[in-house]
């Protein structure tokens, strides 16, 4: 499983925490972590990192999943969802992160760095990376998202 990750300045510190966590977590079976920036807490525009990440994200969630972080999570989420192959979900607790995979087959987890604890973020990542898409009645609904 490949992980693509990016943040703006508001999410930079949490991004670095998440990268360390992922690098040390053997259970998650991650063989590649690609960091699209930003690389400091200097103010920048989140679309500048979100667009390159989305262009690199494969269609198939079993190949790769994305993690995007900004202050509220909304800016990165709105930008990512401009791509037809992206289903980016703004999540703030474990249950929503799990359901984003189970019901929506989300392929990007968006986190609001200024409104969640670090521990909550790491728990959300663990469930998001492990939870399968349930398919069934959700298959048609997800298919109908794309115009
Ligand atoms: C940065 O101040 C903030 O606007 C940004 O991180 C994000 O919350 C935008 O949606």
CSV table of C-alpha atoms and ligand atoms in Angstrom, one decimal:
chain,number,residue,atom,x,y,z
A,1,UNK,CA,0.0,0.0,0.0
A,2,UNK,CA,1.3,3.4,-1.0
A,3,UNK,CA,0.4,6.6,1.0
A,4,UNK,CA,0.4,10.0,-0.6
A,5,UNK,CA,0.4,12.9,2.0
A,6,UNK,CA,0.4,16.7,1.9
A,7,UNK,CA,-0.5,19.6,4.0
A,8,UNK,CA,-0.4,23.4,4.1
A,9,UNK,CA,1.4,25.3,6.8
A,10,UNK,CA,-1.4,24.8,9.3
A,11,UNK,CA,-1.1,21.1,8.9
A,12,UNK,CA,2.6,20.8,8.6
A,13,UNK,CA,3.4,19.8,12.2
A,14,UNK,CA,0.6,17.1,12.1
A,15,UNK,CA,1.9,15.9,8.8
A,16,UNK,CA,5.3,15.3,10.2
A,17,UNK,CA,3.8,13.4,13.2
A,18,UNK,CA,1.8,11.2,10.9
A,19,UNK,CA,4.8,10.4,8.7
A,20,UNK,CA,6.8,9.2,11.7
A,21,UNK,CA,3.8,7.2,12.9
A,22,UNK,CA,3.4,5.5,9.4
A,23,UNK,CA,7.1,4.8,9.1
A,24,UNK,CA,7.1,3.0,12.4
A,25,UNK,CA,3.9,1.1,11.9
A,26,UNK,CA,4.6,-2.4,10.5
A,27,UNK,CA,1.0,-3.6,10.9
A,28,UNK,CA,-0.3,-1.2,8.2
A,29,UNK,CA,1.9,-2.8,5.4
A,30,UNK,CA,2.9,0.5,3.9
A,31,UNK,CA,5.7,0.2,1.4
A,32,UNK,CA,5.9,3.8,0.2
A,33,UNK,CA,5.1,7.2,1.6
A,34,UNK,CA,5.2,10.1,-0.8
A,35,UNK,CA,5.3,13.6,0.7
A,36,UNK,CA,4.0,16.4,-1.6
A,37,UNK,CA,4.8,19.1,1.0
A,38,UNK,CA,4.6,21.7,2.3
A,39,UNK,CA,7.9,21.6,4.1
A,40,UNK,CA,7.6,24.2,6.8
A,41,UNK,CA,5.1,26.4,8.7
A,42,UNK,CA,5.6,29.3,6.3
A,43,UNK,CA,2.3,30.4,4.9
A,44,UNK,CA,1.4,28.9,1.5
A,45,UNK,CA,-1.7,28.1,-0.6
A,46,UNK,CA,-3.0,24.5,-0.1
A,47,UNK,CA,-4.0,24.0,-3.7
A,48,UNK,CA,-0.3,24.1,-4.6
A,49,UNK,CA,0.2,20.7,-2.9
A,50,UNK,CA,-3.2,19.2,-3.3
A,51,UNK,CA,-3.2,19.3,-7.1
A,52,UNK,CA,0.1,17.4,-7.6
A,53,UNK,CA,-1.0,14.8,-5.0
A,54,UNK,CA,-4.3,14.2,-6.7
A,55,UNK,CA,-2.7,13.9,-10.2
A,56,UNK,CA,-0.4,11.2,-8.7
A,57,UNK,CA,-3.2,9.3,-6.9
A,58,UNK,CA,-4.1,6.0,-8.7
A,59,UNK,CA,-7.9,5.3,-9.3
A,60,UNK,CA,-7.7,2.1,-7.3
A,61,UNK,CA,-7.8,2.6,-3.5
A,62,UNK,CA,-6.1,-0.8,-2.9
A,63,UNK,CA,-3.0,0.6,-4.7
A,64,UNK,CA,-2.8,3.9,-2.8
A,65,UNK,CA,-4.6,6.2,-0.4
A,66,UNK,CA,-4.1,9.9,0.3
A,67,UNK,CA,-4.0,12.0,3.5
A,68,UNK,CA,-4.5,15.8,3.2
A,69,UNK,CA,-4.3,18.2,6.1
A,70,UNK,CA,-5.0,21.9,6.5
A,71,UNK,CA,-6.4,24.0,9.3
A,72,UNK,CA,-10.0,23.1,8.9
A,73,UNK,CA,-9.6,20.3,6.4
A,74,UNK,CA,-12.1,22.0,4.1
A,75,UNK,CA,-9.7,23.7,1.7
A,76,UNK,CA,-7.8,20.6,0.9
A,77,UNK,CA,-11.0,18.6,0.7
A,78,UNK,CA,-12.7,21.0,-1.7
A,79,UNK,CA,-9.7,21.1,-4.0
A,80,UNK,CA,-9.2,17.3,-4.0
A,81,UNK,CA,-12.9,16.7,-4.9
A,82,UNK,CA,-12.5,18.6,-8.1
A,83,UNK,CA,-10.9,15.4,-9.5
A,84,UNK,CA,-13.3,12.8,-10.8
A,85,UNK,CA,-11.2,9.9,-9.5
A,86,UNK,CA,-11.0,11.4,-6.0
A,87,UNK,CA,-13.4,10.8,-3.1
A,88,UNK,CA,-11.9,13.0,-0.3
A,89,UNK,CA,-13.6,12.8,3.1
A,90,UNK,CA,-13.3,15.4,5.8
A,91,UNK,CA,-13.2,13.4,9.0
A,92,UNK,CA,-12.9,14.4,12.7
A,93,UNK,CA,-13.4,11.1,14.6
A,94,UNK,CA,-12.7,7.4,14.1
A,95,UNK,CA,-16.3,6.4,13.2
A,96,UNK,CA,-16.6,8.9,10.4
A,97,UNK,CA,-13.2,7.9,9.1
A,98,UNK,CA,-14.3,4.2,9.1
A,99,UNK,CA,-17.6,5.0,7.4
A,100,UNK,CA,-15.8,7.1,4.8
A,101,UNK,CA,-14.1,3.8,3.7
A,102,UNK,CA,-17.0,1.4,4.4
A,103,UNK,CA,-19.8,3.5,2.7
A,104,UNK,CA,-18.1,6.0,0.4
A,105,UNK,CA,-14.9,4.1,-0.7
A,106,UNK,CA,-13.1,7.4,0.1
A,107,UNK,CA,-9.5,7.4,-1.2
A,108,UNK,CA,-8.3,10.5,0.6
A,109,UNK,CA,-8.7,11.3,4.3
A,110,UNK,CA,-8.8,15.0,5.0
A,111,UNK,CA,-7.9,16.2,8.5
A,112,UNK,CA,-8.6,19.5,10.3
A,113,UNK,CA,-5.3,20.0,12.1
A,114,UNK,CA,-6.5,23.0,14.2
A,115,UNK,CA,-9.5,21.1,15.6
A,116,UNK,CA,-8.4,17.6,16.4
A,117,UNK,CA,-5.9,16.1,18.8
A,118,UNK,CA,-2.8,14.3,17.5
A,119,UNK,CA,-4.0,11.0,19.1
A,120,UNK,CA,-7.4,11.3,17.3
A,121,UNK,CA,-5.6,11.9,14.0
A,122,UNK,CA,-3.5,8.8,14.3
A,123,UNK,CA,-6.5,6.6,15.3
A,124,UNK,CA,-8.4,7.9,12.3
A,125,UNK,CA,-5.5,7.1,10.0
A,126,UNK,CA,-5.3,3.5,11.4
A,127,UNK,CA,-9.0,2.8,10.8
A,128,UNK,CA,-9.0,4.6,7.4
A,129,UNK,CA,-6.1,2.5,6.1
A,130,UNK,CA,-7.6,-0.8,7.4
A,131,UNK,CA,-11.3,-0.4,6.7
A,132,UNK,CA,-12.6,-2.0,3.4
A,133,UNK,CA,-15.3,-0.6,1.1
A,134,UNK,CA,-18.4,-2.6,1.9
A,135,UNK,CA,-19.8,-2.4,-1.7
A,136,UNK,CA,-23.4,-3.8,-1.9
A,137,UNK,CA,-25.9,-1.0,-1.7
A,138,UNK,CA,-23.1,1.5,-1.6
A,139,UNK,CA,-21.8,0.5,-5.0
A,140,UNK,CA,-24.4,2.4,-7.1
A,141,UNK,CA,-24.3,5.4,-4.8
A,142,UNK,CA,-20.6,5.8,-5.1
A,143,UNK,CA,-20.8,5.3,-8.9
A,144,UNK,CA,-23.4,8.0,-9.1
A,145,UNK,CA,-21.1,10.6,-7.5
A,146,UNK,CA,-19.2,11.2,-10.7
A,147,UNK,CA,-21.2,13.5,-13.1
B,1,LIG,C1,-4.8,28.6,6.8
B,1,LIG,O1,-4.8,29.7,7.6
B,1,LIG,C2,-6.2,28.0,6.6
B,1,LIG,O2,-7.0,28.9,5.9
B,1,LIG,C3,-6.1,26.7,5.9
B,1,LIG,O3,-5.3,25.8,6.6
B,1,LIG,C4,-7.4,25.9,5.8
B,1,LIG,O4,-8.1,25.8,7.0
B,1,LIG,C5,-8.3,26.3,4.7
B,1,LIG,O5,-9.3,25.6,4.4
